Amino acid sequence: MTLALFSLRRSLRRRLLGWLLIATAIIGMVALVDTWQEAVNTANTVSDRVLAGSALAIAERVVVAEDGSLEVDIPYVALEMLTSAAQDRVFYRVDGPPGTFITGYQSLPVVTQRPGEAAAFEDATFRGEPIRVGALQRSASTGISSVPFVVTVAETTIARRQLAQAILLRSAARLLVMIAGAAVIVWIAVTISLRPLNRLGAAIAERNPDDLQPIREEVPREVEGLVETVNSFMVRLSSALEALRHFTGNASHQLRTPLAVIRTQLALVSRAGTLEEAREAAAKSDAAVARAERVLAQFLTLARLNAAASGEAGALAPVDLLRLSQDVTADHVPAAAAAGIDLGFEGEGSARVAGEPLLLGELVKNLIDNAIAYAGHGAEVTVKVEEKAGAVLLSVTDDGPGIAPERRAEVMRRFVRGAREKAFGSGLGLPIVEEIAMLHGAAVTLDDGAVNRKTNRYGLKVSVRFPPVGAVAPGETPLSGAGG
Ligand SMILES: Nc1ncnc2c1ncn2[C@@H]1O[C@H](COP(=O)(O)OP(=O)(O)OP(=O)(O)O)[C@@H](O)[C@H]1O
Ligand SMILES: [Mg+2]
């Protein structure tokens, strides 16, 4: 049974056949029951007429004797009319006025006739055999008075049963042939109908693995939806592949540049005439190693982001973003001081968000890195975390050159950098910030920053607005007082 169901589920053809067979079997059963009833009725009508004929023949021989009693001279021909059919046996009885039996089989059941009814028929049993009984009510007349009598004729039902059975068998055979025919037709029809699908399958199988062109095969209308879905999936796949190719190209370029520098500087070291020259080359290659490290760190962050986005990193946990940002800011103070930048932090208490601490740390780090790298010597940079109506707002504001409003959308794209940047970078910082924010349900905006007193121009303010805790993923347990 399980096996049959299993194969039903797997084969469209078997499934269709199964449905057809079940449906025709049910309809067929109903039809057969109806045919059987009809056949029995027909057989009964035919032989009831013969029964009535025999009873009438007998009734005509009933006469009133001189003493007023009834007499009957059974015409055996009348009974032979019946016996000629099959192996059936015939019985009869004649009764006079109520209570008087005249002749025949006294134990033969009588048919209770409704008043005024001349003839009646009934199924009964006699000597353990099923019989059909017919009764005819008449009266014999003496001229003065009339004496009522009933002629009862019965017959075993072998012939009529055989007739009904023959009719039923024929119908059943016809039905079976019909079902078998329909099954063959369905089998062939399904085979033919599935051909376009096979062609479609073959066309896809023949394709080059990187051929992501939409499928143009002619398919039945029912399959068009599937093909459209596959096509739109291929479009998405090809744009994802394109993005991946683009990324790989850019990424290898990003790594090759510092490696080429390292190699050149190492060659210089080996050829250096003085210790001074060697030191200089070594310092340059050290800086290049730092760049390569930076690029790799950004890639690692992206990989971690991918894992987190696909759910491998587990659910977000409560994180005190204020403490975290404060710590990251503190870590960057020496670097900021070295670049002549005044890096400060604003914010008190705690500000909890649902998040992944390592990624949130990367987010803050990238923003502070940018401010240190691009705000310029003497700039002032403020990292601020505040809680407003449950939402947590993180901002990094500087009074450096800023980013022109029309370029702000552009710098959010991977590998996009300012044209004249002297500081090393891979153009991944802001996209990483945005992706981490998105993962936390937060939104990033770039605005004018603090006004620079010397140049009178605005710097840059990057804000990240985190939704109130508990609103990140519906259904997540609201964060308790623990953590931070
Ligand atoms: N605070 C800022 N002030 C001025 N320009 C900025 C600032 N932050 C970013 N930018 C501009 O936006 C560009 C993109 O920044 P992003 O952080 O995405 O990449 P990157 O800093 O060049 O490289 P990476 O961060 O991956 O090392 C920078 O190259 C710079 O031109
Ligand atoms: Mg950056």
Short mmCIF file of C-alpha atoms and ligand atoms in Angstrom, two decimals:
data_model
loop_
_atom_site.label_atom_id
_atom_site.label_comp_id
_atom_site.label_asym_id
_atom_site.label_seq_id
_atom_site.Cartn_x
_atom_site.Cartn_y
_atom_site.Cartn_z
CA MET A 1 0.00 0.00 0.00
CA THR A 2 2.72 2.42 1.04
CA LEU A 3 4.69 1.38 -2.02
CA ALA A 4 1.71 1.96 -4.28
CA LEU A 5 1.06 5.39 -2.75
CA PHE A 6 4.73 6.25 -3.03
CA SER A 7 4.81 5.46 -6.72
CA LEU A 8 1.50 7.30 -7.15
CA ARG A 9 3.17 10.36 -5.73
CA ARG A 10 6.15 10.04 -8.00
CA SER A 11 4.53 9.28 -11.32
CA LEU A 12 2.14 11.74 -12.87
CA ARG A 13 0.92 9.05 -15.23
CA ARG A 14 0.14 6.59 -12.44
CA ARG A 15 -1.53 9.34 -10.49
CA LEU A 16 -3.82 10.21 -13.41
CA LEU A 17 -4.53 6.54 -14.03
CA GLY A 18 -5.27 6.03 -10.35
CA TRP A 19 -7.78 8.86 -10.34
CA LEU A 20 -9.38 7.62 -13.53
CA LEU A 21 -9.70 4.07 -12.21
CA ILE A 22 -11.09 5.13 -8.85
CA ALA A 23 -13.62 7.45 -10.51
CA THR A 24 -14.73 4.93 -13.14
CA ALA A 25 -14.90 2.15 -10.51
CA ILE A 26 -17.27 4.23 -8.39
CA ILE A 27 -19.40 5.30 -11.36
CA GLY A 28 -19.30 1.72 -12.67
CA MET A 29 -20.50 0.28 -9.35
CA VAL A 30 -23.43 2.69 -9.30
CA ALA A 31 -24.23 1.85 -12.92
CA LEU A 32 -24.05 -1.90 -12.21
CA VAL A 33 -26.38 -1.67 -9.21
CA ASP A 34 -28.81 0.25 -11.40
CA THR A 35 -28.45 -2.28 -14.23
CA TRP A 36 -29.07 -5.17 -11.82
CA GLN A 37 -32.29 -3.60 -10.58
CA GLU A 38 -33.38 -2.88 -14.12
CA ALA A 39 -32.55 -6.43 -15.20
CA VAL A 40 -34.49 -7.96 -12.32
CA ASN A 41 -37.45 -5.71 -13.12
CA THR A 42 -37.36 -6.65 -16.80
CA ALA A 43 -37.11 -10.37 -16.05
CA ASN A 44 -40.00 -10.09 -13.60
CA THR A 45 -42.23 -8.18 -16.02
CA VAL A 46 -41.64 -10.74 -18.75
CA SER A 47 -42.32 -13.80 -16.64
CA ASP A 48 -45.07 -12.18 -14.58
CA ARG A 49 -46.97 -11.87 -17.81
CA VAL A 50 -46.57 -15.61 -18.43
CA LEU A 51 -47.63 -16.34 -14.83
CA ALA A 52 -50.73 -14.20 -15.34
CA GLY A 53 -51.48 -16.04 -18.61
CA SER A 54 -51.34 -19.44 -16.90
CA ALA A 55 -53.50 -18.24 -14.02
CA LEU A 56 -56.04 -16.93 -16.52
CA ALA A 57 -56.08 -20.25 -18.39
CA ILE A 58 -56.78 -22.07 -15.12
CA ALA A 59 -59.40 -19.53 -14.05
CA GLU A 60 -61.31 -20.12 -17.26
CA ARG A 61 -61.70 -23.79 -16.33
CA VAL A 62 -63.28 -23.08 -12.95
CA VAL A 63 -66.96 -23.90 -13.03
CA VAL A 64 -69.78 -24.10 -10.47
CA ALA A 65 -71.00 -27.67 -9.95
CA GLU A 66 -74.62 -28.61 -9.46
CA ASP A 67 -74.21 -28.64 -5.68
CA GLY A 68 -72.98 -25.07 -5.84
CA SER A 69 -69.33 -25.98 -5.14
CA LEU A 70 -66.51 -25.00 -7.44
CA GLU A 71 -64.80 -27.49 -9.73
CA VAL A 72 -61.73 -27.09 -11.83
CA ASP A 73 -60.24 -29.09 -14.63
CA ILE A 74 -56.57 -28.04 -14.71
CA PRO A 75 -55.39 -27.43 -18.26
CA TYR A 76 -51.82 -28.79 -18.00
CA VAL A 77 -50.90 -26.96 -21.20
CA ALA A 78 -51.29 -23.73 -19.25
CA LEU A 79 -48.64 -24.90 -16.80
CA GLU A 80 -46.38 -26.15 -19.57
CA MET A 81 -46.20 -22.58 -20.84
CA LEU A 82 -44.16 -21.96 -17.75
CA THR A 83 -42.13 -25.14 -17.40
CA SER A 84 -40.83 -24.88 -20.92
CA ALA A 85 -38.59 -22.11 -19.59
CA ALA A 86 -35.39 -23.52 -18.07
CA GLN A 87 -35.40 -25.89 -15.17
CA ASP A 88 -38.07 -23.98 -13.31
CA ARG A 89 -40.77 -25.82 -11.50
CA VAL A 90 -44.36 -24.70 -11.39
CA PHE A 91 -46.93 -24.91 -8.59
CA TYR A 92 -50.52 -23.85 -8.39
CA ARG A 93 -53.50 -23.76 -6.10
CA VAL A 94 -57.12 -22.78 -6.50
CA ASP A 95 -59.11 -21.43 -3.57
CA GLY A 96 -62.81 -20.81 -3.40
CA PRO A 97 -64.60 -18.36 -1.16
CA PRO A 98 -62.42 -17.47 1.89
CA GLY A 99 -61.44 -20.62 3.77
CA THR A 100 -62.16 -23.18 1.04
CA PHE A 101 -59.25 -24.86 -0.71
CA ILE A 102 -60.17 -26.52 -3.95
CA THR A 103 -57.10 -28.03 -5.57
CA GLY A 104 -53.32 -27.81 -6.01
CA TYR A 105 -50.51 -27.39 -3.48
CA GLN A 106 -52.14 -26.51 -0.22
CA SER A 107 -48.91 -25.28 1.37
CA LEU A 108 -48.20 -22.86 -1.46
CA PRO A 109 -48.12 -19.34 -0.01
CA VAL A 110 -51.02 -17.15 -1.00
CA VAL A 111 -50.70 -13.58 -2.10
CA THR A 112 -52.70 -11.12 -0.09
CA GLN A 113 -54.46 -9.06 -2.65
CA ARG A 114 -55.63 -5.59 -2.05
CA PRO A 115 -59.36 -5.23 -2.43
CA GLY A 116 -60.46 -4.57 -5.98
CA GLU A 117 -57.14 -5.80 -7.39
CA ALA A 118 -57.60 -8.55 -9.98
CA ALA A 119 -54.01 -9.86 -10.10
CA ALA A 120 -51.03 -9.57 -7.75
CA PHE A 121 -47.43 -10.79 -7.80
CA GLU A 122 -44.99 -11.37 -4.98
CA ASP A 123 -41.63 -12.96 -4.20
CA ALA A 124 -41.81 -15.77 -1.63
CA THR A 125 -40.17 -19.07 -0.72
CA PHE A 126 -41.66 -22.49 -1.13
CA ARG A 127 -39.99 -25.70 0.02
CA GLY A 128 -36.85 -23.71 0.66
CA GLU A 129 -36.68 -22.32 -2.84
CA PRO A 130 -37.24 -18.74 -3.91
CA ILE A 131 -40.39 -18.45 -5.99
CA ARG A 132 -42.45 -15.81 -7.72
CA VAL A 133 -46.13 -16.07 -6.92
CA GLY A 134 -48.95 -14.66 -9.02
CA ALA A 135 -52.60 -14.62 -7.96
CA LEU A 136 -55.71 -13.92 -9.99
CA GLN A 137 -59.07 -13.14 -8.44
CA ARG A 138 -62.16 -14.15 -10.38
CA SER A 139 -65.62 -15.36 -9.78
CA ALA A 140 -67.66 -18.14 -11.35
CA SER A 141 -71.28 -17.50 -12.03
CA THR A 142 -74.23 -19.91 -11.84
CA GLY A 143 -76.62 -17.46 -13.32
CA ILE A 144 -78.23 -16.83 -9.93
CA SER A 145 -75.21 -16.19 -7.76
CA SER A 146 -71.51 -15.71 -8.36
CA VAL A 147 -68.82 -17.55 -6.37
CA PRO A 148 -65.47 -15.84 -5.96
CA PHE A 149 -62.21 -17.80 -6.28
CA VAL A 150 -58.48 -17.17 -6.47
CA VAL A 151 -56.03 -18.94 -8.78
CA THR A 152 -52.46 -18.87 -7.48
CA VAL A 153 -49.62 -19.88 -9.79
CA ALA A 154 -45.99 -19.93 -8.64
CA GLU A 155 -42.73 -20.63 -10.36
CA THR A 156 -39.16 -21.05 -9.12
CA THR A 157 -37.02 -18.10 -10.13
CA ILE A 158 -34.08 -19.85 -11.81
CA ALA A 159 -34.86 -18.56 -15.29
CA ARG A 160 -35.45 -14.98 -14.29
CA ARG A 161 -32.34 -15.00 -12.12
CA GLN A 162 -30.34 -16.32 -15.03
CA LEU A 163 -31.74 -13.63 -17.29
CA ALA A 164 -30.90 -10.87 -14.80
CA GLN A 165 -27.43 -12.32 -14.28
CA ALA A 166 -26.79 -12.50 -18.00
CA ILE A 167 -27.79 -8.85 -18.38
CA LEU A 168 -25.57 -7.88 -15.43
CA LEU A 169 -22.58 -9.84 -16.70
CA ARG A 170 -22.82 -8.25 -20.12
CA SER A 171 -22.96 -4.78 -18.58
CA ALA A 172 -20.02 -5.54 -16.32
CA ALA A 173 -17.99 -6.84 -19.24
CA ARG A 174 -18.83 -3.73 -21.27
CA LEU A 175 -17.80 -1.54 -18.35
CA LEU A 176 -14.49 -3.37 -17.93
CA VAL A 177 -13.66 -2.99 -21.60
CA MET A 178 -14.51 0.70 -21.32
CA ILE A 179 -12.27 1.20 -18.27
CA ALA A 180 -9.40 -0.67 -19.89
CA GLY A 181 -9.85 1.42 -23.05
CA ALA A 182 -9.86 4.64 -21.05
CA ALA A 183 -6.73 3.55 -19.18
CA VAL A 184 -4.91 2.88 -22.44
CA ILE A 185 -6.05 6.25 -23.83
CA VAL A 186 -4.88 8.06 -20.68
CA TRP A 187 -1.55 6.25 -20.81
CA ILE A 188 -0.98 7.27 -24.40
CA ALA A 189 -2.32 10.81 -23.86
CA VAL A 190 -0.05 11.35 -20.87
CA THR A 191 2.96 10.02 -22.75
CA ILE A 192 2.24 12.42 -25.61
CA SER A 193 1.43 15.33 -23.28
CA LEU A 194 4.63 14.86 -21.32
CA ARG A 195 6.79 15.00 -24.42
CA PRO A 196 7.23 18.81 -24.30
CA LEU A 197 8.39 18.42 -20.68
CA ASN A 198 10.94 15.83 -21.69
CA ARG A 199 12.10 18.13 -24.46
CA LEU A 200 12.36 20.96 -21.94
CA GLY A 201 14.38 18.74 -19.59
CA ALA A 202 16.69 17.69 -22.41
CA ALA A 203 17.14 21.30 -23.54
CA ILE A 204 18.15 22.33 -20.02
CA ALA A 205 20.41 19.32 -19.60
CA GLU A 206 22.22 20.11 -22.87
CA ARG A 207 22.99 23.63 -21.73
CA ASN A 208 26.39 24.92 -20.89
CA PRO A 209 26.64 25.24 -17.08
CA ASP A 210 27.12 29.01 -17.34
CA ASP A 211 24.44 29.57 -19.94
CA LEU A 212 21.81 31.35 -17.88
CA GLN A 213 19.79 32.62 -20.84
CA PRO A 214 16.03 32.36 -20.30
CA ILE A 215 14.41 29.11 -21.51
CA ARG A 216 12.70 29.67 -24.87
CA GLU A 217 11.29 26.14 -25.37
CA GLU A 218 7.62 25.84 -26.45
CA VAL A 219 5.81 24.39 -23.44
CA PRO A 220 2.16 23.62 -22.61
CA ARG A 221 0.33 26.46 -20.91
CA GLU A 222 0.22 24.59 -17.58
CA VAL A 223 4.00 24.53 -17.44
CA GLU A 224 4.49 28.16 -18.50
CA GLY A 225 4.38 29.28 -14.86
CA LEU A 226 7.14 26.87 -13.94
CA VAL A 227 9.28 27.98 -16.85
CA GLU A 228 8.72 31.63 -15.93
CA THR A 229 9.76 30.91 -12.36
CA VAL A 230 12.88 29.11 -13.56
CA ASN A 231 13.63 31.99 -15.92
CA SER A 232 13.29 34.63 -13.25
CA PHE A 233 15.42 32.46 -10.98
CA MET A 234 18.06 32.32 -13.70
CA VAL A 235 18.01 36.08 -14.05
CA ARG A 236 18.60 36.41 -10.30
CA LEU A 237 21.24 33.70 -10.42
CA SER A 238 23.06 35.35 -13.28
CA SER A 239 23.05 38.73 -11.57
CA ALA A 240 24.31 37.06 -8.38
CA LEU A 241 27.03 35.33 -10.42
CA GLU A 242 27.85 38.62 -12.12
CA ALA A 243 28.14 40.31 -8.72
CA LEU A 244 30.35 37.46 -7.51
CA ARG A 245 32.61 37.76 -10.57
CA HIS A 246 32.80 41.49 -10.08
CA PHE A 247 33.60 41.00 -6.42
CA THR A 248 36.27 38.38 -7.07
CA GLY A 249 37.87 40.60 -9.71
CA ASN A 250 37.93 43.60 -7.43
CA ALA A 251 38.98 41.60 -4.44
CA SER A 252 41.98 40.04 -6.16
CA HIS A 253 42.96 43.43 -7.46
CA GLN A 254 42.77 44.82 -3.93
CA LEU A 255 45.05 42.09 -2.64
CA ARG A 256 47.46 42.13 -5.57
CA THR A 257 48.34 45.80 -5.13
CA PRO A 258 49.84 45.48 -1.63
CA LEU A 259 51.49 42.17 -2.56
CA ALA A 260 53.19 43.81 -5.56
CA VAL A 261 54.39 46.59 -3.25
CA ILE A 262 55.75 44.06 -0.77
CA ARG A 263 57.63 42.24 -3.50
CA THR A 264 59.17 45.46 -4.91
CA GLN A 265 60.19 46.65 -1.46
CA LEU A 266 61.70 43.28 -0.56
CA ALA A 267 63.72 43.41 -3.78
CA LEU A 268 64.88 46.88 -2.75
CA VAL A 269 65.86 45.57 0.69
CA SER A 270 68.07 42.93 -0.84
CA ARG A 271 69.73 45.47 -3.09
CA ALA A 272 69.96 48.24 -0.48
CA GLY A 273 73.38 49.84 -0.14
CA THR A 274 72.83 51.27 3.29
CA LEU A 275 70.99 50.19 6.37
CA GLU A 276 68.93 53.36 6.05
CA GLU A 277 67.67 52.36 2.58
CA ALA A 278 66.93 48.84 3.78
CA ARG A 279 64.96 50.19 6.75
CA GLU A 280 62.94 52.47 4.51
CA ALA A 281 62.04 49.63 2.12
CA ALA A 282 61.20 47.35 5.03
CA ALA A 283 58.93 50.01 6.52
CA LYS A 284 57.13 50.38 3.16
CA SER A 285 56.62 46.67 2.84
CA ASP A 286 55.39 46.57 6.42
CA ALA A 287 52.80 49.23 5.52
CA ALA A 288 51.79 47.12 2.50
CA VAL A 289 51.36 44.09 4.74
CA ALA A 290 49.11 46.21 6.95
CA ARG A 291 47.02 47.14 3.89
CA ALA A 292 46.72 43.51 2.84
CA GLU A 293 45.70 42.70 6.39
CA ARG A 294 43.08 45.42 6.25
CA VAL A 295 41.65 44.07 2.97
CA LEU A 296 41.57 40.55 4.36
CA ALA A 297 39.86 41.81 7.51
CA GLN A 298 37.15 43.47 5.38
CA PHE A 299 36.68 40.24 3.39
CA LEU A 300 36.43 38.29 6.62
CA THR A 301 33.78 40.69 7.85
CA LEU A 302 31.85 40.19 4.62
CA ALA A 303 32.10 36.41 4.99
CA ARG A 304 30.89 36.64 8.59
CA LEU A 305 28.07 38.88 7.40
CA ASN A 306 27.04 36.33 4.79
CA ALA A 307 27.01 33.58 7.39
CA ALA A 308 24.95 35.75 9.76
CA ALA A 309 22.53 36.74 6.97
CA SER A 310 21.96 33.09 6.06
CA GLY A 311 21.14 32.34 9.69
CA GLU A 312 24.27 30.35 10.56
CA ALA A 313 25.33 32.79 13.27
CA GLY A 314 22.26 32.11 15.38
CA ALA A 315 19.78 34.58 16.82
CA LEU A 316 20.69 38.14 17.75
CA ALA A 317 21.41 38.66 21.44
CA PRO A 318 21.16 41.79 23.58
CA VAL A 319 24.20 44.02 23.20
CA ASP A 320 24.95 47.29 24.96
CA LEU A 321 25.80 49.38 21.92
CA LEU A 322 26.84 52.34 24.07
CA ARG A 323 29.51 50.40 25.94
CA LEU A 324 30.64 48.68 22.79
CA SER A 325 31.00 51.95 20.83
CA GLN A 326 32.77 53.55 23.77
CA ASP A 327 35.31 50.72 23.84
CA VAL A 328 35.90 50.82 20.08
CA THR A 329 36.35 54.61 20.26
CA ALA A 330 38.86 54.23 23.09
CA ASP A 331 40.80 51.69 21.02
CA HIS A 332 41.08 54.23 18.20
CA VAL A 333 42.25 57.19 20.26
CA PRO A 334 45.99 56.50 19.69
CA ALA A 335 45.51 56.17 15.92
CA ALA A 336 43.41 59.34 15.90
CA ALA A 337 46.03 61.22 17.89
CA ALA A 338 48.71 60.05 15.45
CA ALA A 339 46.61 61.52 12.61
CA GLY A 340 46.13 64.75 14.53
CA ILE A 341 42.46 64.15 15.13
CA ASP A 342 40.50 64.87 18.27
CA LEU A 343 38.35 61.78 18.76
CA GLY A 344 35.64 61.96 21.43
CA PHE A 345 32.66 60.02 22.69
CA GLU A 346 29.24 61.21 23.85
CA GLY A 347 26.65 59.11 25.60
CA GLU A 348 25.73 57.88 29.06
CA GLY A 349 24.31 54.83 30.73
CA SER A 350 23.55 51.98 28.36
CA ALA A 351 21.73 51.56 25.08
CA ARG A 352 20.68 48.06 24.31
CA VAL A 353 20.10 46.66 20.84
CA ALA A 354 19.53 43.11 19.63
CA GLY A 355 22.68 42.26 17.75
CA GLU A 356 25.85 40.38 17.02
CA PRO A 357 28.70 42.05 19.00
CA LEU A 358 31.52 41.26 16.55
CA LEU A 359 29.62 42.68 13.59
CA LEU A 360 28.45 45.74 15.54
CA GLY A 361 32.09 46.32 16.53
CA GLU A 362 33.06 46.18 12.83
CA LEU A 363 30.34 48.71 12.02
CA VAL A 364 31.58 51.26 14.57
CA LYS A 365 35.21 50.57 13.67
CA ASN A 366 34.61 51.23 9.97
CA LEU A 367 32.92 54.55 10.69
CA ILE A 368 35.70 55.71 13.03
CA ASP A 369 38.36 54.47 10.56
CA ASN A 370 36.75 56.57 7.82
CA ALA A 371 36.60 59.69 9.97
CA ILE A 372 40.28 59.29 10.93
CA ALA A 373 41.27 58.56 7.33
CA TYR A 374 39.31 61.30 5.57
CA ALA A 375 38.48 64.10 8.04
CA GLY A 376 42.02 65.42 7.86
CA HIS A 377 44.60 66.78 10.31
CA GLY A 378 43.11 68.91 13.07
CA ALA A 379 39.57 67.61 12.61
CA GLU A 380 37.20 66.86 15.43
CA VAL A 381 35.37 63.53 15.43
CA THR A 382 32.50 62.66 17.76
CA VAL A 383 31.04 59.22 18.28
CA LYS A 384 27.63 59.45 19.92
CA VAL A 385 25.12 56.85 21.12
CA GLU A 386 21.74 57.87 22.46
CA GLU A 387 18.41 56.24 23.11
CA LYS A 388 15.32 57.95 21.71
CA ALA A 389 11.89 56.46 22.36
CA GLY A 390 13.30 52.96 22.58
CA ALA A 391 15.26 53.30 19.33
CA VAL A 392 19.04 53.55 19.60
CA LEU A 393 20.85 56.12 17.48
CA LEU A 394 24.56 55.79 16.74
CA SER A 395 26.31 58.61 14.92
CA VAL A 396 29.86 59.45 13.92
CA THR A 397 30.26 63.12 13.07
CA ASP A 398 33.33 64.90 11.77
CA ASP A 399 34.12 68.38 10.49
CA GLY A 400 36.31 67.24 7.63
CA PRO A 401 35.67 67.69 3.90
CA GLY A 402 32.51 65.53 4.03
CA ILE A 403 30.94 63.86 1.00
CA ALA A 404 28.97 65.90 -1.53
CA PRO A 405 25.23 65.03 -1.27
CA GLU A 406 25.12 63.72 -4.86
CA ARG A 407 27.94 61.25 -4.12
CA ARG A 408 26.46 59.89 -0.91
CA ALA A 409 24.44 57.11 -2.57
CA GLU A 410 27.41 56.10 -4.69
CA VAL A 411 29.88 55.61 -1.83
CA MET A 412 27.52 53.03 -0.31
CA ARG A 413 28.37 50.67 -3.19
CA ARG A 414 31.12 48.10 -2.88
CA PHE A 415 34.61 49.17 -4.05
CA VAL A 416 33.58 52.77 -4.63
CA ARG A 417 36.15 55.22 -3.22
CA GLY A 418 36.81 58.90 -3.41
CA ALA A 419 38.94 59.73 -6.45
CA ARG A 420 41.74 61.55 -4.67
CA GLU A 421 41.99 59.57 -1.46
CA LYS A 422 45.56 59.30 -0.24
CA ALA A 423 44.67 56.99 2.63
CA PHE A 424 44.59 53.33 1.74
CA GLY A 425 41.21 51.65 1.50
CA SER A 426 39.28 49.03 -0.40
CA GLY A 427 35.95 50.84 -0.76
CA LEU A 428 34.19 48.22 1.35
CA GLY A 429 33.79 50.12 4.63
CA LEU A 430 30.47 51.89 4.07
CA PRO A 431 28.84 48.93 2.24
CA ILE A 432 29.85 46.74 5.18
CA VAL A 433 28.34 49.28 7.56
CA GLU A 434 25.10 49.25 5.61
CA GLU A 435 24.93 45.46 5.37
CA ILE A 436 25.57 45.02 9.09
CA ALA A 437 22.91 47.65 9.81
CA MET A 438 20.42 45.89 7.52
CA LEU A 439 21.04 42.60 9.31
CA HIS A 440 20.06 44.36 12.55
CA GLY A 441 17.01 46.02 11.02
CA ALA A 442 18.80 49.37 11.27
CA ALA A 443 18.97 52.18 8.69
CA VAL A 444 22.06 54.16 7.67
CA THR A 445 21.92 57.80 6.58
CA LEU A 446 24.67 60.18 5.48
CA ASP A 447 24.14 63.85 6.33
CA ASP A 448 26.08 67.03 6.69
CA GLY A 449 28.33 66.84 9.73
CA ALA A 450 29.75 69.50 12.03
CA VAL A 451 30.67 72.85 10.54
CA ASN A 452 34.40 73.43 10.24
CA ARG A 453 35.37 76.75 11.79
CA LYS A 454 38.33 77.22 9.48
CA THR A 455 36.81 76.28 6.13
CA ASN A 456 33.20 77.08 7.09
CA ARG A 457 32.17 73.87 5.31
CA TYR A 458 30.26 70.92 6.65
CA GLY A 459 31.85 67.59 7.45
CA LEU A 460 30.08 64.23 7.41
CA LYS A 461 27.63 62.69 9.83
CA VAL A 462 26.89 59.00 9.47
CA SER A 463 23.87 57.89 11.51
CA VAL A 464 22.66 54.36 12.16
CA ARG A 465 19.20 54.07 13.67
CA PHE A 466 18.47 50.75 15.42
CA PRO A 467 14.87 49.74 15.99
CA PRO A 468 13.63 49.32 19.58
CA VAL A 469 14.77 46.05 21.11
CA GLY A 470 12.30 43.27 20.31
CA ALA A 471 11.29 44.83 17.02
CA VAL A 472 14.18 43.24 15.09
CA ALA A 473 12.62 39.85 14.58
CA PRO A 474 8.96 39.43 15.43
CA GLY A 475 8.44 36.58 17.86
CA GLU A 476 11.85 36.87 19.48
CA THR A 477 11.80 36.97 23.28
CA PRO A 478 12.00 40.55 24.48
CA LEU A 479 15.39 41.14 26.02
CA SER A 480 15.56 41.04 29.79
CA GLY A 481 17.71 43.15 32.06
CA ALA A 482 20.67 40.79 31.62
CA GLY A 483 23.63 41.32 29.34
CA GLY A 484 25.38 44.49 28.24
N1 LIG B 1 34.17 60.63 7.02
C1 LIG B 1 34.37 60.78 5.71
N2 LIG B 1 34.71 61.99 5.21
C2 LIG B 1 34.92 62.12 3.88
N3 LIG B 1 34.81 61.15 2.98
C3 LIG B 1 34.50 59.93 3.42
C4 LIG B 1 34.25 59.67 4.80
N4 LIG B 1 33.93 58.38 4.93
C5 LIG B 1 33.98 57.84 3.70
N5 LIG B 1 34.32 58.74 2.79
C6 LIG B 1 34.46 58.54 1.33
O1 LIG B 1 33.73 57.39 0.98
C7 LIG B 1 34.56 56.44 0.32
C8 LIG B 1 34.10 55.04 0.65
O2 LIG B 1 34.35 54.75 1.99
P1 LIG B 1 34.45 53.26 2.46
O3 LIG B 1 34.63 53.22 3.91
O4 LIG B 1 33.29 52.54 1.87
O5 LIG B 1 35.72 52.72 1.71
P2 LIG B 1 37.23 53.02 2.04
O6 LIG B 1 37.34 53.73 3.30
O7 LIG B 1 37.75 53.70 0.83
O8 LIG B 1 37.86 51.57 2.14
P3 LIG B 1 37.78 50.57 3.38
O9 LIG B 1 36.93 51.19 4.40
O10 LIG B 1 37.17 49.33 2.83
O11 LIG B 1 39.16 50.35 3.79
C9 LIG B 1 35.93 56.76 0.80
O12 LIG B 1 36.90 56.34 -0.14
C10 LIG B 1 35.88 58.27 0.95
O13 LIG B 1 36.11 58.87 -0.29
MG MG B 2 36.47 53.03 5.04
#
